[in-house]
Short mmCIF file of C-alpha atoms and ligand atoms in Angstrom, two decimals:
data_model
loop_
_atom_site.label_atom_id
_atom_site.label_comp_id
_atom_site.label_asym_id
_atom_site.label_seq_id
_atom_site.Cartn_x
_atom_site.Cartn_y
_atom_site.Cartn_z
CA MET S 49 20.48 -1.24 10.03
CA SER S 50 21.92 -3.28 7.21
CA SER S 51 20.82 -5.30 4.27
CA ASP S 52 22.42 -8.59 3.52
CA THR S 53 24.02 -7.86 0.20
CA HIS S 54 26.48 -10.71 0.89
CA LEU S 55 24.10 -13.59 0.68
CA LYS S 56 24.66 -16.72 2.77
CA THR S 57 24.05 -20.12 1.25
CA ASN S 58 21.38 -21.29 3.72
CA TYR S 59 18.48 -19.63 5.49
CA LYS S 60 15.86 -21.06 7.80
CA THR S 61 13.12 -19.10 6.04
CA VAL S 62 13.03 -17.07 2.85
CA ILE S 63 10.12 -14.73 2.07
CA VAL S 64 9.69 -13.83 -1.60
CA GLY S 65 7.97 -10.46 -2.09
CA GLY S 66 8.74 -7.24 -0.22
CA GLY S 67 5.34 -5.53 -0.28
CA ILE S 68 3.46 -4.91 2.95
CA VAL S 69 2.42 -8.56 3.35
CA GLY S 70 5.97 -9.93 3.01
CA ALA S 71 7.24 -7.13 5.26
CA GLY S 72 4.66 -7.93 7.95
CA ILE S 73 5.47 -11.64 7.99
CA PHE S 74 9.19 -10.83 8.01
CA ARG S 75 8.81 -8.69 11.15
CA ASP S 76 6.63 -11.30 12.86
CA LEU S 77 9.05 -14.15 12.10
CA VAL S 78 12.25 -12.40 13.18
CA MET S 79 10.63 -10.98 16.33
CA ASN S 80 9.75 -14.57 17.17
CA GLY S 81 13.34 -15.69 16.65
CA VAL S 82 13.22 -17.25 13.16
CA GLU S 83 16.20 -16.49 10.92
CA THR S 84 14.65 -14.98 7.77
CA LEU S 85 15.71 -13.46 4.47
CA LEU S 86 13.27 -11.14 2.67
CA VAL S 87 13.83 -10.94 -1.11
CA GLU S 88 12.26 -8.26 -3.32
CA ALA S 89 12.55 -8.03 -7.12
CA GLY S 90 12.38 -4.22 -7.23
CA ASP S 91 12.47 -1.77 -4.37
CA PHE S 92 10.56 -2.67 -1.21
CA SER S 93 6.94 -1.54 -1.55
CA SER S 94 7.37 -0.53 -5.17
CA GLN S 95 4.29 -2.39 -6.47
CA THR S 96 0.77 -2.69 -5.02
CA SER S 97 1.84 -1.53 -1.59
CA GLU S 98 2.62 1.98 -2.83
CA ARG S 99 -0.46 2.20 -5.05
CA SER S 100 -3.28 1.87 -2.56
CA SER S 101 -5.84 4.55 -1.69
CA LYS S 102 -3.57 5.19 1.30
CA MET S 103 -6.25 4.55 3.89
CA LEU S 104 -6.05 2.55 7.06
CA HIS S 105 -9.69 1.63 7.23
CA GLY S 106 -12.26 -0.93 8.21
CA GLY S 107 -13.86 -0.68 4.77
CA ILE S 108 -17.23 0.96 5.29
CA ARG S 109 -18.27 -0.35 1.87
CA TYR S 110 -17.85 -3.98 2.96
CA LEU S 111 -20.68 -3.62 5.49
CA GLU S 112 -23.05 -3.96 2.55
CA ASN S 113 -21.48 -7.33 1.69
CA PHE S 114 -22.01 -8.39 5.36
CA ASP S 115 -18.22 -8.82 5.68
CA PHE S 116 -18.47 -8.07 9.42
CA PRO S 117 -15.49 -10.19 10.62
CA LEU S 118 -13.23 -8.46 8.07
CA VAL S 119 -14.48 -4.99 9.01
CA PHE S 120 -14.06 -5.81 12.74
CA GLU S 121 -10.49 -7.01 12.25
CA ALA S 122 -9.55 -4.13 9.93
CA LEU S 123 -10.97 -1.51 12.31
CA HIS S 124 -8.97 -2.91 15.20
CA GLU S 125 -5.80 -2.98 13.11
CA LYS S 126 -6.47 0.55 11.85
CA ASN S 127 -6.80 1.88 15.38
CA LEU S 128 -3.69 -0.02 16.48
CA TRP S 129 -1.55 1.40 13.65
CA LEU S 130 -2.83 4.92 14.23
CA LYS S 131 -1.27 4.55 17.68
CA LEU S 132 1.90 2.71 16.60
CA THR S 133 2.85 5.01 13.70
CA PRO S 134 1.47 8.50 14.40
CA HIS S 135 4.16 9.95 12.11
CA LEU S 136 2.99 7.83 9.15
CA ALA S 137 -0.78 7.68 9.63
CA LYS S 138 -3.43 9.96 11.07
CA GLU S 139 -7.12 9.82 11.77
CA VAL S 140 -9.29 12.21 9.73
CA PRO S 141 -13.04 12.76 9.28
CA PHE S 142 -14.46 11.38 6.02
CA TYR S 143 -17.56 13.21 4.71
CA LEU S 144 -20.13 11.14 2.88
CA PRO S 145 -22.44 13.66 1.14
CA VAL S 146 -26.02 12.48 0.65
CA TYR S 147 -28.28 13.69 -2.18
CA LYS S 148 -32.09 13.48 -2.52
CA ASP S 149 -32.16 10.68 -5.10
CA ALA S 150 -29.38 8.64 -3.42
CA LYS S 151 -29.78 4.89 -3.01
CA ARG S 152 -28.86 5.28 0.67
CA PRO S 153 -30.69 8.12 2.48
CA LEU S 154 -29.25 9.85 5.53
CA TRP S 155 -31.04 7.60 8.05
CA MET S 156 -29.51 4.53 6.41
CA ILE S 157 -26.07 6.14 6.46
CA ARG S 158 -26.56 6.82 10.17
CA VAL S 159 -27.29 3.12 10.83
CA GLY S 160 -24.23 2.07 8.79
CA LEU S 161 -21.94 4.51 10.58
CA TYR S 162 -23.21 3.39 13.98
CA LEU S 163 -22.48 -0.21 13.02
CA TYR S 164 -19.00 0.85 11.85
CA ASP S 165 -18.24 2.44 15.23
CA LEU S 166 -19.75 -0.54 17.06
CA LEU S 167 -17.50 -2.97 15.15
CA SER S 168 -14.50 -0.87 16.23
CA SER S 169 -15.59 -1.47 19.86
CA PHE S 170 -16.14 2.32 19.84
CA LYS S 171 -12.43 2.95 19.36
CA ASN S 172 -13.17 5.04 16.25
CA SER S 173 -13.77 8.70 16.98
CA PRO S 174 -17.60 8.75 16.95
CA TYR S 175 -19.49 9.42 13.72
CA THR S 176 -21.71 12.48 13.32
CA THR S 177 -24.16 13.72 10.72
CA LYS S 178 -24.30 17.21 9.24
CA ASN S 179 -27.22 19.07 7.68
CA LYS S 180 -26.96 20.71 4.28
CA ASN S 181 -25.63 24.07 5.50
CA GLU S 182 -23.06 22.51 7.81
CA THR S 183 -21.88 20.24 4.99
CA LEU S 184 -21.48 23.15 2.57
CA HIS S 185 -19.64 25.11 5.25
CA ASP S 186 -17.15 22.27 5.79
CA ILE S 187 -16.82 21.33 2.08
CA PRO S 188 -16.91 24.60 0.12
CA GLY S 189 -17.57 24.12 -3.59
CA LEU S 190 -19.57 20.91 -3.11
CA ASN S 191 -22.57 20.66 -5.43
CA PRO S 192 -25.54 22.00 -3.36
CA ASN S 193 -28.28 20.78 -5.75
CA GLY S 194 -30.33 18.13 -3.96
CA LEU S 195 -27.83 17.86 -1.09
CA THR S 196 -29.56 16.76 2.13
CA GLY S 197 -26.52 16.51 4.41
CA ALA S 198 -23.56 14.24 5.11
CA GLY S 199 -22.51 11.38 7.33
CA VAL S 200 -19.08 11.94 8.89
CA TYR S 201 -17.00 9.00 10.12
CA TYR S 202 -13.34 8.55 11.02
CA ASP S 203 -10.65 6.51 9.24
CA GLY S 204 -6.89 6.78 8.82
CA ILE S 205 -4.81 8.18 5.98
CA MET S 206 -1.23 7.00 5.61
CA ASP S 207 1.96 6.87 3.58
CA ASP S 208 1.68 3.27 2.38
CA ALA S 209 5.25 2.88 1.06
CA LYS S 210 6.75 4.38 4.20
CA ILE S 211 4.89 2.02 6.54
CA THR S 212 6.18 -0.99 4.56
CA LEU S 213 9.71 0.38 4.67
CA GLU S 214 9.59 1.10 8.40
CA VAL S 215 8.18 -2.37 9.13
CA ILE S 216 11.25 -3.77 7.33
CA TYR S 217 13.69 -1.40 9.07
CA ASP S 218 12.18 -2.38 12.41
CA ALA S 219 12.51 -6.09 11.63
CA LEU S 220 16.17 -5.59 10.68
CA ILE S 221 16.95 -4.60 14.27
CA GLU S 222 16.44 -8.26 15.25
CA PRO S 223 19.28 -10.77 15.02
CA HIS S 224 19.17 -13.12 12.02
CA ALA S 225 17.06 -10.70 9.96
CA TYR S 226 18.18 -10.10 6.38
CA ALA S 227 16.53 -8.18 3.57
CA ILE S 228 17.58 -7.52 0.02
CA ASN S 229 15.90 -5.39 -2.66
CA HIS S 230 16.39 -5.24 -6.45
CA THR S 231 16.99 -8.99 -6.43
CA LYS S 232 14.55 -11.27 -8.20
CA VAL S 233 13.87 -14.93 -7.58
CA VAL S 234 14.33 -16.33 -11.09
CA ASN S 235 14.24 -20.05 -10.41
CA VAL S 236 13.10 -22.49 -7.76
CA ARG S 237 14.12 -26.13 -7.65
CA LYS S 238 13.82 -28.97 -5.23
CA ILE S 239 17.32 -30.39 -4.79
CA ASN S 240 17.71 -33.25 -2.28
CA ASN S 241 14.21 -32.34 -1.18
CA LYS S 242 15.34 -28.82 -0.23
CA ASN S 243 14.18 -25.54 -1.77
CA THR S 244 16.95 -24.04 -3.89
CA LEU S 245 16.18 -20.52 -5.01
CA THR S 246 18.15 -18.66 -7.68
CA LEU S 247 18.38 -14.94 -6.95
CA LYS S 248 19.36 -12.47 -9.67
CA ASP S 249 20.82 -9.04 -8.89
CA GLU S 250 18.94 -6.49 -11.03
CA PHE S 251 22.02 -4.33 -11.67
CA THR S 252 24.88 -6.80 -12.11
CA GLY S 253 22.86 -9.73 -13.45
CA VAL S 254 24.81 -12.01 -11.09
CA GLU S 255 22.86 -15.09 -10.03
CA THR S 256 23.26 -16.75 -6.62
CA ASN S 257 21.72 -19.98 -5.35
CA ILE S 258 20.48 -20.17 -1.79
CA VAL S 259 18.83 -22.99 0.15
CA ALA S 260 15.80 -22.37 2.33
CA ASP S 261 14.30 -24.77 4.89
CA GLN S 262 11.03 -22.93 4.52
CA VAL S 263 9.71 -20.63 1.78
CA VAL S 264 6.90 -18.09 2.04
CA TYR S 265 5.54 -16.48 -1.12
CA ALA S 266 3.99 -13.07 -0.48
CA LEU S 267 3.73 -12.08 -4.12
CA GLY S 268 0.43 -10.18 -4.15
CA PRO S 269 -0.85 -9.94 -7.75
CA PHE S 270 2.22 -11.82 -9.05
CA THR S 271 1.26 -15.02 -7.21
CA ASP S 272 -0.36 -17.04 -10.02
CA GLN S 273 2.10 -15.93 -12.69
CA PHE S 274 5.08 -16.89 -10.55
CA LEU S 275 3.91 -20.21 -9.11
CA LYS S 276 2.57 -21.61 -12.39
CA GLN S 277 6.15 -21.71 -13.71
CA TYR S 278 7.03 -24.59 -11.38
CA SER S 279 5.27 -27.86 -12.12
CA PHE S 280 6.07 -29.34 -8.69
CA TYR S 281 3.69 -26.79 -7.12
CA ASN S 282 0.85 -27.96 -9.34
CA TRP S 283 -0.57 -24.45 -8.99
CA GLN S 284 -4.07 -23.50 -10.18
CA ASP S 285 -4.97 -19.79 -10.49
CA VAL S 286 -6.46 -18.40 -7.28
CA LEU S 287 -6.61 -14.67 -8.03
CA LEU S 288 -9.24 -12.41 -9.53
CA PRO S 289 -6.92 -9.48 -10.32
CA SER S 290 -8.68 -6.16 -9.99
CA LYS S 291 -7.09 -2.99 -11.30
CA GLY S 292 -7.59 0.32 -9.52
CA SER S 293 -6.37 3.74 -10.67
CA HIS S 294 -5.87 7.06 -8.90
CA ILE S 295 -5.06 10.61 -9.91
CA TRP S 296 -3.38 13.39 -7.90
CA ILE S 297 -4.84 16.90 -8.23
CA SER S 298 -3.08 19.97 -6.88
CA ALA S 299 -4.69 21.23 -3.67
CA LYS S 300 -4.59 24.69 -5.24
CA ASP S 301 -7.11 23.49 -7.85
CA LEU S 302 -9.19 21.34 -5.47
CA PRO S 303 -9.01 23.06 -2.09
CA LEU S 304 -10.43 20.54 0.39
CA THR S 305 -9.84 20.38 4.12
CA HIS S 306 -11.57 17.01 4.65
CA PRO S 307 -11.76 13.83 2.59
CA ILE S 308 -15.06 13.14 0.90
CA VAL S 309 -16.61 9.92 -0.33
CA MET S 310 -18.33 10.15 -3.72
CA THR S 311 -20.94 7.48 -4.48
CA PRO S 312 -21.64 7.54 -8.21
CA GLN S 313 -24.29 5.19 -9.53
CA ASP S 314 -23.43 4.54 -13.12
CA GLU S 315 -22.36 1.91 -15.63
CA PHE S 316 -19.55 0.81 -13.28
CA GLY S 317 -22.12 -0.20 -10.65
CA ASP S 318 -22.21 0.74 -7.03
CA ARG S 319 -18.76 2.23 -6.53
CA VAL S 320 -17.26 4.69 -4.10
CA ILE S 321 -14.55 7.17 -5.03
CA PHE S 322 -12.47 8.76 -2.29
CA VAL S 323 -11.19 12.33 -2.58
CA ILE S 324 -8.51 12.72 0.08
CA PRO S 325 -6.34 15.77 0.75
CA HIS S 326 -2.68 14.93 1.47
CA GLY S 327 -1.01 18.29 2.12
CA GLU S 328 -0.43 20.12 -1.16
CA LYS S 329 -2.11 17.42 -3.25
CA VAL S 330 -5.44 15.58 -3.34
CA LEU S 331 -5.77 11.85 -4.06
CA VAL S 332 -8.77 10.77 -6.14
CA GLY S 333 -9.66 7.13 -6.64
CA THR S 334 -10.31 4.45 -7.32
CA THR S 335 -11.67 2.43 -10.21
CA GLU S 336 -12.20 -1.33 -10.26
CA VAL S 337 -11.65 -2.97 -13.66
CA PRO S 338 -10.00 -6.09 -15.12
CA ASN S 339 -6.28 -5.66 -15.85
CA LYS S 340 -4.86 -5.75 -19.39
CA ASP S 341 -1.33 -4.48 -18.64
CA ASP S 342 1.87 -6.33 -17.84
CA LEU S 343 1.71 -6.84 -14.04
CA PHE S 344 4.95 -4.98 -13.35
CA HIS S 345 3.89 -1.92 -15.42
CA VAL S 346 0.29 -1.09 -14.68
CA LYS S 347 -1.01 2.35 -15.70
CA PRO S 348 -4.35 4.17 -15.56
CA THR S 349 -6.19 4.17 -18.89
CA GLU S 350 -7.65 7.31 -20.48
CA GLU S 351 -11.12 5.94 -19.74
CA GLU S 352 -10.37 5.55 -16.01
CA ILE S 353 -8.91 9.07 -15.81
CA GLN S 354 -11.96 10.55 -17.55
CA TYR S 355 -14.25 8.59 -15.21
CA LEU S 356 -12.55 10.05 -12.13
CA LEU S 357 -12.57 13.59 -13.59
CA LYS S 358 -16.22 13.28 -14.62
CA ASN S 359 -17.29 12.38 -11.09
CA LEU S 360 -15.17 15.14 -9.54
CA ASN S 361 -16.96 17.61 -11.80
CA VAL S 362 -20.37 16.28 -10.73
CA TYR S 363 -19.48 16.86 -7.05
CA PHE S 364 -17.53 20.12 -7.65
CA PRO S 365 -19.24 21.61 -10.74
CA ASN S 366 -17.63 25.05 -10.50
CA LEU S 367 -14.05 23.81 -10.57
CA ASN S 368 -14.10 22.53 -14.18
CA LEU S 369 -11.31 20.08 -13.52
CA ASN S 370 -9.56 18.57 -16.52
CA LYS S 371 -6.34 16.72 -17.39
CA GLU S 372 -4.30 19.91 -16.94
CA ASN S 373 -5.09 19.78 -13.22
CA ILE S 374 -3.63 16.27 -12.81
CA ILE S 375 -0.16 16.35 -11.26
CA GLY S 376 0.33 12.58 -11.12
CA SER S 377 -1.44 9.25 -11.52
CA PHE S 378 -0.86 5.59 -10.71
CA ALA S 379 -2.55 2.20 -10.87
CA GLY S 380 -2.26 -1.05 -8.95
CA ILE S 381 -3.74 -4.53 -8.92
CA ARG S 382 -5.75 -5.75 -5.95
CA PRO S 383 -4.69 -9.36 -5.40
CA LEU S 384 -8.24 -10.54 -4.66
CA VAL S 385 -8.73 -14.26 -4.08
CA ARG S 386 -11.63 -15.72 -6.07
CA ASP S 387 -14.50 -16.92 -3.96
CA ALA S 388 -17.51 -19.02 -4.79
CA ASN S 389 -19.99 -16.13 -4.39
CA SER S 390 -18.24 -13.42 -6.32
CA GLY S 391 -18.20 -14.77 -9.89
CA ALA S 392 -16.44 -12.11 -11.93
CA ASP S 393 -17.74 -9.20 -9.82
CA ARG S 394 -14.59 -7.69 -8.36
CA GLY S 395 -16.52 -5.25 -6.15
CA LYS S 396 -18.36 -8.11 -4.46
CA THR S 397 -15.29 -10.34 -4.05
CA SER S 398 -14.23 -10.59 -0.42
CA ARG S 399 -11.08 -8.78 0.71
CA GLU S 400 -10.25 -11.69 3.05
CA HIS S 401 -6.81 -13.27 2.66
CA ARG S 402 -6.08 -16.96 2.10
CA VAL S 403 -3.09 -19.11 2.98
CA PHE S 404 -2.12 -22.07 0.75
CA GLN S 405 0.44 -24.80 1.34
CA PRO S 406 1.50 -26.28 -2.01
CA SER S 407 4.19 -28.39 -0.32
CA SER S 408 5.05 -29.15 3.30
CA ASP S 409 7.82 -26.52 3.45
CA THR S 410 6.09 -23.81 1.39
CA TYR S 411 3.35 -21.31 2.21
CA VAL S 412 1.62 -18.93 -0.18
CA ILE S 413 -0.41 -15.98 1.05
CA ALA S 414 -2.71 -13.88 -1.13
CA GLY S 415 -5.56 -11.41 -0.87
CA GLY S 416 -6.29 -9.29 2.16
CA LYS S 417 -5.96 -5.55 2.61
CA TYR S 418 -3.10 -3.29 3.48
CA THR S 419 -4.76 -2.43 6.79
CA THR S 420 -4.83 -6.07 7.97
CA PHE S 421 -1.25 -6.97 7.01
CA ARG S 422 -0.10 -7.56 10.60
CA VAL S 423 -2.64 -10.27 11.28
CA MET S 424 -2.58 -11.80 7.78
CA GLY S 425 0.59 -13.84 8.15
CA ARG S 426 0.21 -14.75 11.81
CA GLU S 427 -0.98 -18.26 11.01
CA ILE S 428 2.12 -18.80 8.86
CA THR S 429 4.49 -17.47 11.52
CA GLN S 430 2.90 -19.68 14.14
CA LYS S 431 3.32 -22.82 12.01
CA ILE S 432 6.92 -21.97 11.11
CA CYS S 433 7.82 -21.30 14.76
CA HIS S 434 6.27 -24.63 15.68
CA ARG S 435 8.24 -26.41 12.97
CA PHE S 436 11.52 -24.94 14.26
CA GLY S 437 10.66 -25.67 17.92
CA LEU S 438 10.31 -21.99 18.87
CA SER S 439 7.57 -20.53 21.01
CA PHE S 440 5.26 -18.09 19.22
CA ASN S 441 4.12 -14.84 20.81
CA ARG S 442 1.28 -13.32 18.76
CA ASP S 443 1.49 -9.96 20.54
CA LYS S 444 5.13 -9.15 19.80
CA THR S 445 4.19 -7.13 16.72
CA GLU S 446 1.81 -4.90 18.69
CA THR S 447 4.77 -2.66 19.48
CA PRO S 448 5.72 0.68 17.90
CA LEU S 449 8.18 0.71 15.00
CA ARG S 450 11.64 1.57 16.30
CA ARG S 451 13.35 3.11 13.25
CA PRO S 452 11.48 6.17 11.95
CA SER S 453 12.58 7.24 8.49
CA VAL S 454 14.56 10.44 8.04
CA VAL S 455 11.80 12.25 6.12
CA ALA S 456 8.32 11.96 7.63
CA PRO S 457 5.48 12.26 5.09
CA PHE S 458 3.11 14.71 6.74
CA GLU S 459 5.57 17.36 7.95
CA TRP S 460 7.56 17.41 4.75
CA LYS S 461 10.40 19.89 4.56
CA LEU S 462 13.21 20.21 2.06
CA PRO S 463 15.79 17.59 3.10
CA THR S 464 19.33 18.77 3.77
CA GLU S 465 22.37 17.09 2.23
CA GLU S 466 22.95 15.40 5.60
CA ASP S 467 19.40 14.01 5.46
CA LEU S 468 20.03 12.61 1.98
CA ILE S 469 23.27 10.95 3.06
CA GLN S 470 21.62 9.54 6.16
CA ILE S 471 18.81 8.08 4.02
CA CYS S 472 21.31 6.48 1.64
CA LYS S 473 23.27 4.97 4.52
CA THR S 474 20.35 3.63 6.54
CA GLU S 475 17.23 3.24 4.38
CA MET S 476 18.50 1.01 1.58
CA PRO S 477 17.60 3.01 -1.56
CA LYS S 478 19.52 1.68 -4.57
CA THR S 479 18.22 3.90 -7.37
CA PHE S 480 17.28 7.54 -7.81
CA GLU S 481 13.61 6.54 -7.97
CA ASP S 482 13.88 4.60 -4.66
CA LEU S 483 15.26 7.75 -3.07
CA VAL S 484 12.81 10.28 -4.46
CA VAL S 485 9.55 8.34 -4.65
CA ARG S 486 9.61 6.16 -1.53
CA ARG S 487 12.23 7.68 0.84
CA LEU S 488 11.28 11.33 0.14
CA SER S 489 7.60 10.60 -0.65
CA VAL S 490 7.65 12.63 -3.89
CA PRO S 491 6.01 10.53 -6.61
CA THR S 492 6.28 13.05 -9.47
CA ARG S 493 8.25 16.10 -10.53
CA ARG S 494 5.07 18.21 -10.56
CA ILE S 495 4.41 17.24 -6.95
CA TRP S 496 7.95 18.36 -6.08
CA ALA S 497 7.09 21.73 -7.65
CA GLU S 498 3.96 21.95 -5.49
CA LYS S 499 5.99 21.18 -2.35
CA THR S 500 8.93 23.51 -2.82
CA SER S 501 10.10 26.53 -4.77
CA LYS S 502 13.52 24.88 -5.21
CA SER S 503 13.86 23.47 -8.74
CA PHE S 504 13.99 19.67 -8.84
CA ASP S 505 17.02 19.53 -11.17
CA GLU S 506 18.91 22.25 -9.36
CA TYR S 507 18.36 20.63 -5.96
CA PHE S 508 19.50 17.13 -6.95
CA GLU S 509 22.34 18.28 -9.20
CA LEU S 510 23.65 20.25 -6.24
CA HIS S 511 23.80 17.04 -4.18
CA LEU S 512 24.80 14.68 -6.99
CA HIS S 513 28.45 14.41 -5.94
CA SER S 514 27.41 13.20 -2.46
CA LEU S 515 24.66 10.87 -3.66
CA ILE S 516 26.66 8.96 -6.27
CA LYS S 517 28.80 7.48 -3.51
CA TYR S 518 25.73 5.54 -2.39
CA ILE S 519 23.19 5.13 -5.20
CA LYS S 520 23.13 4.83 -8.97
CA ILE S 521 22.38 8.31 -10.26
CA THR S 522 23.38 10.49 -13.19
CA ASN S 523 22.33 13.92 -14.43
CA GLN S 524 20.24 12.07 -16.99
CA ASP S 525 18.29 10.21 -14.24
CA ILE S 526 17.46 13.56 -12.71
CA ARG S 527 16.28 15.00 -16.03
CA ASN S 528 14.35 11.84 -16.99
CA PHE S 529 12.39 11.76 -13.73
CA LYS S 530 8.75 12.46 -14.67
C1 FAD Y 984 -6.12 0.57 -6.23
C2 FAD Y 984 -5.95 -0.05 -4.88
C3 FAD Y 984 -6.36 0.62 -3.74
C4 FAD Y 984 -6.19 0.04 -2.49
N1 FAD Y 984 -6.49 0.75 -1.37
C5 FAD Y 984 -6.32 0.21 -0.16
C6 FAD Y 984 -6.52 1.00 1.00
O1 FAD Y 984 -6.76 2.19 0.94
N2 FAD Y 984 -6.38 0.39 2.20
C7 FAD Y 984 -6.08 -0.94 2.32
O2 FAD Y 984 -6.04 -1.44 3.44
N3 FAD Y 984 -5.80 -1.70 1.23
C8 FAD Y 984 -5.90 -1.14 0.01
N4 FAD Y 984 -5.59 -1.86 -1.12
C9 FAD Y 984 -5.10 -3.25 -0.98
C10 FAD Y 984 -3.59 -3.28 -0.67
O3 FAD Y 984 -2.91 -2.24 -1.33
C11 FAD Y 984 -3.00 -4.62 -1.07
O4 FAD Y 984 -3.79 -5.65 -0.52
C12 FAD Y 984 -1.56 -4.80 -0.58
O5 FAD Y 984 -0.76 -3.68 -0.87
C13 FAD Y 984 -0.97 -6.05 -1.21
O6 FAD Y 984 0.34 -6.18 -0.72
P1 FAD Y 984 1.24 -7.41 -1.16
O7 FAD Y 984 2.45 -7.37 -0.32
O8 FAD Y 984 0.41 -8.65 -1.13
O9 FAD Y 984 1.56 -7.15 -2.70
P2 FAD Y 984 2.70 -6.23 -3.37
O10 FAD Y 984 2.83 -4.95 -2.67
O11 FAD Y 984 2.44 -6.19 -4.83
O12 FAD Y 984 4.02 -7.07 -3.08
C14 FAD Y 984 4.40 -8.20 -3.84
C15 FAD Y 984 5.85 -8.01 -4.20
O13 FAD Y 984 6.37 -9.20 -4.81
C16 FAD Y 984 7.44 -8.78 -5.63
N5 FAD Y 984 7.82 -9.84 -6.57
C17 FAD Y 984 7.13 -10.28 -7.64
N6 FAD Y 984 7.81 -11.25 -8.26
C18 FAD Y 984 8.95 -11.44 -7.56
C19 FAD Y 984 10.07 -12.31 -7.72
N7 FAD Y 984 10.14 -13.20 -8.72
N8 FAD Y 984 11.10 -12.22 -6.83
C20 FAD Y 984 11.03 -11.33 -5.79
N9 FAD Y 984 10.00 -10.49 -5.61
C21 FAD Y 984 8.96 -10.54 -6.48
C22 FAD Y 984 6.87 -7.55 -6.32
O14 FAD Y 984 7.90 -6.73 -6.87
C23 FAD Y 984 6.09 -6.89 -5.20
O15 FAD Y 984 6.80 -5.83 -4.57
C24 FAD Y 984 -5.68 -1.28 -2.39
C25 FAD Y 984 -5.24 -1.95 -3.53
C26 FAD Y 984 -5.35 -1.33 -4.77
C27 FAD Y 984 -4.82 -2.01 -5.98
#
């Protein structure tokens, strides 16, 4: 596997944006024989695509918006990816506790869960319901006051960054597939009617011009900001950016064996908050609020953190969880596409994707969900294949990924020095953060401490001499890592 650090001057197609959507289109295009370069400003999957709720799901919540085609498609993709990447995603039962005064009683939950399984063509493991005692047995510590039972349905949990990376590694097996990270597109011009893109290396600052017959922008939440810079696109805003935050709690403080779905009814409206165990840590989220941060540096606010903690304490009143129990947090922006019905209500805005064509040789894709990435760009791939006189096979991407990463997320064990070297040689990390956060799946120093008794500093300083041959790293990087 190799990245094209020596850029050519011409490419048939260039994809800008190396999140899951760009990665999915990249794989589809190169598997169908189209020479393609994927360009990413930071590390692959270092923005929205590593900040999701880490679920492959149909979106049980969207049933209430009557988004049946989306739920149908997402459920089929979920069940496909559970088969294609068993080392990166697994099916687990989600418990939806129901209380006496709830807006949706147990019978209504039963109808919804049946519909969910039906829309999966009964490929989901079948839903069940539990009475109060069974629920308390399976979810110890859950608030028993007013509990009537729980609906239990099946969805997938995943390592979002790892799937994106492995989709890219798999694509790079194909001839004429090139990918480069830490390289930003800083200018686009039409010269002799051709797209000329200026790419800037994040470390050296060196700028290189390349020409692309076809450009695809898969910029997620960065779409409007980027395209508005270029008058020839005549771009009008299409996004309704929606910020979502998560916290990680140590599994020692919140011992859960199954994910639960909390359904608070409060000033934020009709939300759901997922509480999902991932080994030694538990993911809690999400919120849905307008974004005020710079798009590249989005962080949870104090208010969002308190909101998540408050609801955890309603569902688990004896645990008295507070900020001390948080071992990490992150936020991302859902790149929702505005629709006529949604107004400013982010929760009600459809999660469907949209494809735009601002000029004959340029496509823009926005919206969608992580789970549906494979089918999102299919329309674009088909049109590009047609343009280049190639046949298009829509099923090529229904195949397992061929390059598993060195460290698998669910059976995490302390990597050896050989593992680290192998990762540096084959998985394209360029910084210490790329290595630790996305290749080793360790987002914070406190999570490292939960995973292993080996001190973070000691471990990396021991391997520093080997690592600096491949990636930028100093003792200070190790100490600064939060
Ligand atoms: C809080 C939250 C929870 C979610 N949970 C789920 C979930 O559980 N399941 C699910 O299916 N979906 C979920 N989603 C939705 C899903 O995460 C997103 O739809 C998806 O990750 C978007 O991917 P993307 O590739 O479009 O965007 P991104 O991952 O943001 O990729 C766009 C890339 O473009 C790059 N870029 C920007 N400017 C430039 C430039 N000038 N040059 C080169 N590159 C550039 C960025 O660095 C970025 O990496 C969630 C989203 C959020 C925010």
